[in-house]
Tab-separated table of C-alpha atoms in Angstrom:
chain	number	residue	atom	x	y	z
Q	261	MET	CA	27.900	-8.554	71.112
Q	262	ILE	CA	24.201	-9.198	70.694
Q	263	PRO	CA	22.239	-6.109	69.547
Q	264	ASN	CA	20.154	-4.336	72.230
Q	265	HIS	CA	22.346	-5.638	75.055
Q	266	PRO	CA	24.728	-3.360	76.973
Q	267	GLU	CA	28.458	-3.965	76.731
Q	268	PRO	CA	29.904	-5.317	80.008
Q	269	GLU	CA	31.400	-1.928	80.928
Q	270	GLN	CA	27.971	-0.309	80.419
Q	271	ILE	CA	26.292	-2.502	83.047
Q	272	LEU	CA	25.464	-0.242	85.998
Q	273	LEU	CA	24.958	-1.405	89.569
Q	274	GLU	CA	21.801	0.666	90.060
Q	275	ASN	CA	20.207	-0.918	86.975
Q	276	VAL	CA	21.079	-4.451	88.104
Q	277	LEU	CA	19.682	-3.817	91.589
Q	278	PHE	CA	16.518	-2.287	90.132
Q	279	ALA	CA	16.024	-5.265	87.821
Q	280	LEU	CA	16.531	-7.802	90.597
Q	281	GLY	CA	14.425	-5.862	93.097
Q	282	ASN	CA	11.327	-7.440	91.576
Q	283	PRO	CA	10.466	-10.880	93.065
Q	284	LEU	CA	9.460	-12.393	89.713
Q	285	ARG	CA	12.646	-11.265	87.979
Q	286	LEU	CA	14.775	-12.484	90.888
Q	287	SER	CA	13.073	-15.891	90.747
Q	288	ILE	CA	13.855	-16.105	87.020
Q	289	ILE	CA	17.514	-15.356	87.667
Q	290	ARG	CA	17.635	-18.035	90.350
Q	291	ARG	CA	16.348	-20.564	87.793
Q	292	LEU	CA	19.104	-19.524	85.376
Q	293	ALA	CA	21.881	-19.460	87.981
Q	294	ASP	CA	23.108	-22.953	87.111
Q	295	GLY	CA	24.188	-21.691	83.695
Q	296	SER	CA	21.217	-23.048	81.811
Q	297	GLU	CA	19.621	-21.392	78.812
Q	298	LEU	CA	15.831	-21.647	78.761
Q	299	SER	CA	13.106	-20.389	76.476
Q	300	CYS	CA	10.931	-17.454	77.490
Q	301	ASN	CA	7.944	-19.793	77.619
Q	302	ALA	CA	9.733	-22.259	79.898
Q	303	LEU	CA	10.485	-19.432	82.333
Q	304	ARG	CA	7.044	-17.803	82.239
Q	305	PRO	CA	4.825	-18.622	85.232
Q	306	GLU	CA	1.393	-19.865	84.167
Q	307	ASP	CA	-0.401	-16.991	85.908
Q	308	VAL	CA	1.601	-14.253	84.126
Q	309	VAL	CA	0.566	-13.081	80.652
Q	310	LYS	CA	3.107	-12.852	77.829
Q	311	SER	CA	2.893	-9.056	77.586
Q	312	THR	CA	3.886	-8.721	81.243
Q	313	MET	CA	6.810	-11.070	80.712
Q	314	THR	CA	7.915	-9.026	77.697
Q	315	HIS	CA	8.318	-6.073	80.062
Q	316	HIS	CA	10.326	-8.169	82.539
Q	317	TRP	CA	12.600	-9.531	79.776
Q	318	ARG	CA	13.266	-5.977	78.587
Q	319	VAL	CA	14.179	-4.766	82.085
Q	320	LEU	CA	16.520	-7.722	82.641
Q	321	ARG	CA	18.086	-7.411	79.173
Q	322	ASP	CA	18.513	-3.627	79.258
Q	323	SER	CA	20.093	-3.780	82.716
Q	324	GLY	CA	22.651	-6.322	81.479
Q	325	VAL	CA	21.441	-9.189	83.665
Q	326	ILE	CA	20.424	-11.594	80.874
Q	327	TRP	CA	21.244	-12.531	77.310
Q	328	GLN	CA	18.178	-12.852	75.126
Q	329	ARG	CA	18.631	-14.393	71.695
Q	330	PRO	CA	16.138	-15.556	69.095
Q	331	GLN	CA	15.927	-19.231	68.220
Q	332	GLY	CA	13.211	-20.043	65.747
Q	333	ARG	CA	9.925	-18.693	67.068
Q	334	GLU	CA	11.174	-18.350	70.643
Q	335	ASN	CA	13.710	-16.319	72.560
Q	336	MET	CA	16.305	-18.094	74.637
Q	337	ILE	CA	17.317	-16.555	77.958
Q	338	SER	CA	20.547	-17.003	79.901
Q	339	LEU	CA	22.177	-15.218	82.820
Q	340	ARG	CA	25.152	-12.969	82.068
Q	341	ARG	CA	26.890	-14.398	85.114
Q	342	GLU	CA	30.431	-14.017	83.803
Q	343	ASP	CA	29.923	-10.345	82.926
Q	344	LEU	CA	28.146	-9.609	86.207
Q	345	ASP	CA	30.789	-11.394	88.304
Q	346	ALA	CA	33.576	-9.508	86.526
Q	347	ARG	CA	31.823	-6.166	86.945
Q	348	PHE	CA	30.526	-6.662	90.514
Q	349	PRO	CA	32.486	-9.479	92.225
Q	350	GLY	CA	30.394	-11.394	94.755
Q	351	LEU	CA	27.149	-9.534	94.067
Q	352	MET	CA	25.337	-12.325	92.235
Q	353	GLU	CA	26.343	-14.898	94.840
Q	354	ILE	CA	24.876	-12.726	97.605
Q	355	LEU	CA	21.671	-12.002	95.676
Q	356	LEU	CA	21.147	-15.633	94.718
Q	357	GLN	CA	21.604	-16.849	98.293
Q	358	ALA	CA	19.480	-14.145	99.930
Q	359	LYS	CA	16.101	-15.143	101.291
Q	360	SER	CA	13.140	-13.515	99.577
């Protein structure tokens, strides 16, 4: 397990829904839905400052929605799809297909 990430059984539905209730965070998850792993900078919209994104990464990580791991001077982000699907079957599919 990566430090500062909840174990799969510690992922709570209310935390996942809170994290994905924000349009920016939901758009990030949609970009990661294909199983890709991208750097924080690649996922950061140009009009959003790094400090704001740091907050969003923390919310997503602490809720158990993403993996965040250091690689050199960057952090790599990926969706915890397998853990989320096991914990809440069908939830991610519904959220990813829903219209914003």
